[in-house]
Amino acid sequence: MSVTIALVDDDRNILTSVSIALQSEGFLTRVYSDGETALKALIENPPDLAVLDVKMPRMDGMELLRRLREKSALPVIFLTSKDDELDEALGLAMGADDYIAKPFSQRLLIARIRAILRRTEMRATPPEEQPEAEPAQIVRGRLSMDPARHRVSWAGKDVTLTVTEFMILEALAQRPGVVKSRNQLMDVAYHDDIYVDDRTIDSHIKRLRRKFRAVDGEFSAIETLYGVGYRFAEE
């Protein structure tokens, strides 16, 4: 069965180019140029996932997500301005699944869509029907990660991460004490020949620390080795 992706953005060029890219990968697409029009359609005829621009006239992406979450658990990826941390924190608290900053690679967007769809499918599958060889849980001191269900907790308290943040943390936690360079972490989080600046990884690490410190003010398990990279320090 074909998977349907809804695109909501007031930029017609983005709607057209992303829609073509998704269709070339076998997805069906629906496009909407404003939040008000999209809201009714997303509730009455929900797609499998929606990609929403944050800044739109009439009804912005944040308000669209807020009203959508009153009636739907539809997976959502936000498109936002580069390094807009306020938008990210608010959007994730409201129930967004991931963030991608503009300008973005279409290949990256497609990779994130596939990752979220896999996670959503795993959550909806009864345990007895799930594959026997699903990824093992990772437990490192107070950290617990369930890759199959994209769940993370610290000292028993849930921590909400984007797909990208989860991948970076998983790479660090799999081998405690082993230093991962920025390039190694970029290879984990960004596939193929997608280029991102070194500072992008630094921003993800900063956000990971902030989220864990929200549940434990003394969190220090992600260490920086200046000029080398990062490592996870198991207690």
Short mmCIF file of C-alpha atoms in Angstrom, two decimals:
data_model
loop_
_atom_site.label_atom_id
_atom_site.label_comp_id
_atom_site.label_asym_id
_atom_site.label_seq_id
_atom_site.Cartn_x
_atom_site.Cartn_y
_atom_site.Cartn_z
CA MET A 1 0.00 0.00 0.00
CA SER A 2 1.34 3.45 -0.92
CA VAL A 3 2.28 5.84 1.86
CA THR A 4 0.80 9.36 1.71
CA ILE A 5 2.76 12.42 2.85
CA ALA A 6 1.06 15.80 3.35
CA LEU A 7 3.14 18.93 2.71
CA VAL A 8 2.06 22.26 4.22
CA ASP A 9 4.07 25.32 3.21
CA ASP A 10 3.29 28.74 1.77
CA ASP A 11 6.36 28.47 -0.50
CA ARG A 12 5.12 26.99 -3.78
CA ASN A 13 8.65 26.15 -4.90
CA ILE A 14 9.21 23.98 -1.84
CA LEU A 15 5.83 22.29 -2.25
CA THR A 16 6.58 21.44 -5.87
CA SER A 17 10.18 20.29 -5.49
CA VAL A 18 9.60 18.21 -2.35
CA SER A 19 6.44 16.68 -3.79
CA ILE A 20 8.32 15.59 -6.93
CA ALA A 21 11.17 14.14 -4.85
CA LEU A 22 8.76 12.16 -2.66
CA GLN A 23 6.80 10.86 -5.63
CA SER A 24 10.04 9.65 -7.22
CA GLU A 25 10.57 7.56 -4.07
CA GLY A 26 7.13 5.97 -4.37
CA PHE A 27 5.20 8.18 -1.95
CA LEU A 28 1.84 9.77 -2.67
CA THR A 29 1.64 13.46 -1.80
CA ARG A 30 -0.95 16.07 -0.94
CA VAL A 31 0.01 19.74 -0.82
CA TYR A 32 -1.50 22.66 1.08
CA SER A 33 -0.37 26.27 1.00
CA ASP A 34 -1.77 27.38 4.37
CA GLY A 35 -2.55 25.94 7.77
CA GLU A 36 -6.27 26.65 7.79
CA THR A 37 -6.89 24.66 4.62
CA ALA A 38 -4.61 21.86 5.77
CA LEU A 39 -6.14 21.41 9.24
CA LYS A 40 -9.54 20.23 8.02
CA ALA A 41 -8.00 17.89 5.45
CA LEU A 42 -5.47 16.38 7.87
CA ILE A 43 -8.20 15.53 10.37
CA GLU A 44 -10.89 14.34 7.95
CA ASN A 45 -8.58 12.44 5.59
CA PRO A 46 -5.32 11.87 7.46
CA PRO A 47 -2.13 11.02 5.56
CA ASP A 48 0.57 8.77 7.01
CA LEU A 49 2.80 11.74 7.92
CA ALA A 50 2.77 15.52 7.57
CA VAL A 51 5.61 17.94 6.89
CA LEU A 52 4.73 21.41 8.21
CA ASP A 53 6.45 24.75 7.76
CA VAL A 54 6.59 26.65 11.06
CA LYS A 55 6.21 30.17 9.70
CA MET A 56 3.09 30.57 7.54
CA PRO A 57 0.44 33.28 7.23
CA ARG A 58 -3.15 32.82 8.49
CA MET A 59 -2.29 29.80 10.67
CA ASP A 60 1.34 28.97 11.40
CA GLY A 61 2.73 25.49 11.89
CA MET A 62 2.71 25.70 15.69
CA GLU A 63 -1.00 26.53 15.84
CA LEU A 64 -1.74 23.90 13.21
CA LEU A 65 0.08 21.26 15.27
CA ARG A 66 -1.63 22.36 18.49
CA ARG A 67 -5.09 22.00 16.96
CA LEU A 68 -4.11 18.80 15.19
CA ARG A 69 -2.94 17.20 18.44
CA GLU A 70 -6.37 17.76 19.97
CA LYS A 71 -7.73 15.07 17.65
CA SER A 72 -4.83 13.21 16.05
CA ALA A 73 -1.48 11.53 16.74
CA LEU A 74 -0.40 11.99 13.11
CA PRO A 75 3.43 11.95 12.80
CA VAL A 76 4.75 15.45 12.05
CA ILE A 77 8.08 16.84 10.86
CA PHE A 78 8.62 20.59 11.16
CA LEU A 79 10.55 22.73 8.70
CA THR A 80 12.00 25.70 10.54
CA SER A 81 14.56 28.47 10.29
CA LYS A 82 18.15 27.41 10.95
CA ASP A 83 18.98 26.95 14.66
CA ASP A 84 15.63 28.30 15.86
CA GLU A 85 15.84 26.58 19.27
CA LEU A 86 12.72 28.24 20.68
CA ASP A 87 10.59 26.85 17.85
CA GLU A 88 12.14 23.42 18.28
CA ALA A 89 11.60 23.23 22.03
CA LEU A 90 8.00 24.40 21.74
CA GLY A 91 7.22 22.17 18.78
CA LEU A 92 8.59 19.03 20.41
CA ALA A 93 6.70 19.78 23.60
CA MET A 94 3.53 20.02 21.52
CA GLY A 95 4.17 16.67 19.87
CA ALA A 96 6.30 17.16 16.74
CA ASP A 97 8.38 14.09 15.84
CA ASP A 98 11.40 15.79 14.29
CA TYR A 99 12.83 19.06 12.99
CA ILE A 100 14.71 19.93 9.82
CA ALA A 101 16.20 23.38 9.36
CA LYS A 102 15.89 25.29 6.08
CA PRO A 103 17.62 25.15 3.67
CA PHE A 104 17.49 21.36 3.75
CA SER A 105 18.47 18.37 1.64
CA GLN A 106 15.53 16.51 0.13
CA ARG A 107 17.43 13.28 0.66
CA LEU A 108 17.73 14.08 4.35
CA LEU A 109 14.02 14.82 4.59
CA ILE A 110 13.18 11.52 2.90
CA ALA A 111 15.52 9.65 5.27
CA ARG A 112 13.82 11.24 8.29
CA ILE A 113 10.36 10.44 6.90
CA ARG A 114 11.32 6.79 6.48
CA ALA A 115 12.77 6.61 9.99
CA ILE A 116 9.64 8.08 11.60
CA LEU A 117 7.35 5.82 9.57
CA ARG A 118 9.36 2.76 10.72
CA ARG A 119 9.09 3.91 14.32
CA THR A 120 5.35 4.56 14.00
CA GLU A 121 4.80 1.13 12.46
CA MET A 122 6.74 -0.54 15.28
CA ARG A 123 4.67 1.23 17.92
CA ALA A 124 1.43 0.14 16.23
CA THR A 125 2.50 -3.51 15.91
CA PRO A 126 1.48 -5.80 18.81
CA PRO A 127 4.54 -7.25 20.62
CA GLU A 128 3.69 -10.81 19.54
CA GLU A 129 3.78 -9.74 15.87
CA GLN A 130 7.01 -7.79 16.01
CA PRO A 131 10.17 -9.22 14.41
CA GLU A 132 12.21 -11.44 16.68
CA ALA A 133 15.46 -9.72 15.69
CA GLU A 134 14.47 -6.17 16.71
CA PRO A 135 17.32 -3.97 18.01
CA ALA A 136 18.37 -4.69 21.59
CA GLN A 137 17.73 -2.11 24.29
CA ILE A 138 20.71 -0.10 25.49
CA VAL A 139 21.17 0.40 29.23
CA ARG A 140 24.09 2.51 30.40
CA GLY A 141 23.84 3.50 34.05
CA ARG A 142 20.77 5.69 34.36
CA LEU A 143 20.29 5.83 30.59
CA SER A 144 17.83 3.45 28.92
CA MET A 145 17.26 3.43 25.15
CA ASP A 146 14.78 1.32 23.18
CA PRO A 147 15.74 1.73 19.49
CA ALA A 148 12.77 -0.29 18.22
CA ARG A 149 10.30 2.06 19.89
CA HIS A 150 12.41 5.24 19.86
CA ARG A 151 12.08 5.63 23.63
CA VAL A 152 14.66 7.16 25.93
CA SER A 153 14.68 7.59 29.70
CA TRP A 154 17.13 8.86 32.28
CA ALA A 155 16.75 7.59 35.84
CA GLY A 156 13.26 6.42 34.92
CA LYS A 157 12.16 9.77 33.48
CA ASP A 158 11.22 9.97 29.80
CA VAL A 159 13.31 12.21 27.53
CA THR A 160 11.82 13.20 24.15
CA LEU A 161 14.36 13.20 21.32
CA THR A 162 14.15 13.84 17.62
CA VAL A 163 15.20 11.06 15.25
CA THR A 164 18.55 12.79 14.63
CA GLU A 165 19.26 13.28 18.34
CA PHE A 166 18.36 9.65 19.03
CA MET A 167 20.80 8.40 16.37
CA ILE A 168 23.65 10.52 17.76
CA LEU A 169 23.01 9.45 21.36
CA GLU A 170 22.72 5.80 20.32
CA ALA A 171 26.09 5.98 18.53
CA LEU A 172 27.72 7.40 21.67
CA ALA A 173 25.99 5.07 24.14
CA GLN A 174 26.73 1.88 22.20
CA ARG A 175 30.41 2.20 23.13
CA PRO A 176 30.82 4.12 26.40
CA GLY A 177 34.17 5.82 26.80
CA VAL A 178 34.98 5.63 23.08
CA VAL A 179 35.43 9.03 21.46
CA LYS A 180 33.36 9.73 18.35
CA SER A 181 34.55 12.51 16.07
CA ARG A 182 32.13 14.99 14.54
CA ASN A 183 32.61 13.30 11.17
CA GLN A 184 31.71 9.91 12.63
CA LEU A 185 28.57 11.33 14.20
CA MET A 186 27.65 13.05 10.93
CA ASP A 187 27.95 9.69 9.16
CA VAL A 188 25.50 8.21 11.68
CA ALA A 189 22.94 11.01 11.53
CA TYR A 190 23.18 12.06 7.87
CA HIS A 191 23.27 9.46 5.14
CA ASP A 192 24.87 9.25 1.71
CA ASP A 193 26.64 12.39 0.52
CA ILE A 194 24.51 14.87 2.48
CA TYR A 195 26.77 17.66 3.70
CA VAL A 196 26.30 19.38 7.04
CA ASP A 197 28.59 21.79 8.84
CA ASP A 198 30.57 20.57 11.87
CA ARG A 199 28.63 23.03 14.00
CA THR A 200 25.43 21.13 13.25
CA ILE A 201 26.67 18.23 15.39
CA ASP A 202 27.67 20.67 18.14
CA SER A 203 24.12 22.07 18.09
CA HIS A 204 22.62 18.58 18.41
CA ILE A 205 24.90 17.79 21.36
CA LYS A 206 23.93 21.06 23.02
CA ARG A 207 20.26 20.22 22.65
CA LEU A 208 20.77 16.67 23.92
CA ARG A 209 22.43 17.99 27.06
CA ARG A 210 19.70 20.56 27.58
CA LYS A 211 16.96 17.92 27.35
CA PHE A 212 18.66 15.58 29.81
CA ARG A 213 19.40 18.43 32.23
CA ALA A 214 15.70 19.24 32.20
CA VAL A 215 15.15 15.94 34.06
CA ASP A 216 18.50 15.90 35.90
CA GLY A 217 20.24 19.20 36.49
CA GLU A 218 23.56 17.42 37.15
CA PHE A 219 23.58 15.40 33.90
CA SER A 220 27.15 15.19 32.54
CA ALA A 221 27.27 11.86 30.71
CA ILE A 222 28.04 13.40 27.30
CA GLU A 223 31.60 14.65 27.47
CA THR A 224 33.45 16.93 25.07
CA LEU A 225 37.06 16.26 24.16
CA TYR A 226 38.04 19.54 22.58
CA GLY A 227 39.51 19.14 19.13
CA VAL A 228 38.63 15.43 19.08
CA GLY A 229 34.91 14.84 19.52
CA TYR A 230 32.43 13.48 22.06
CA ARG A 231 31.98 10.39 24.22
CA PHE A 232 29.40 8.89 26.56
CA ALA A 233 30.70 8.44 30.11
CA GLU A 234 28.96 5.49 31.76
CA GLU A 235 28.60 5.76 35.52
#
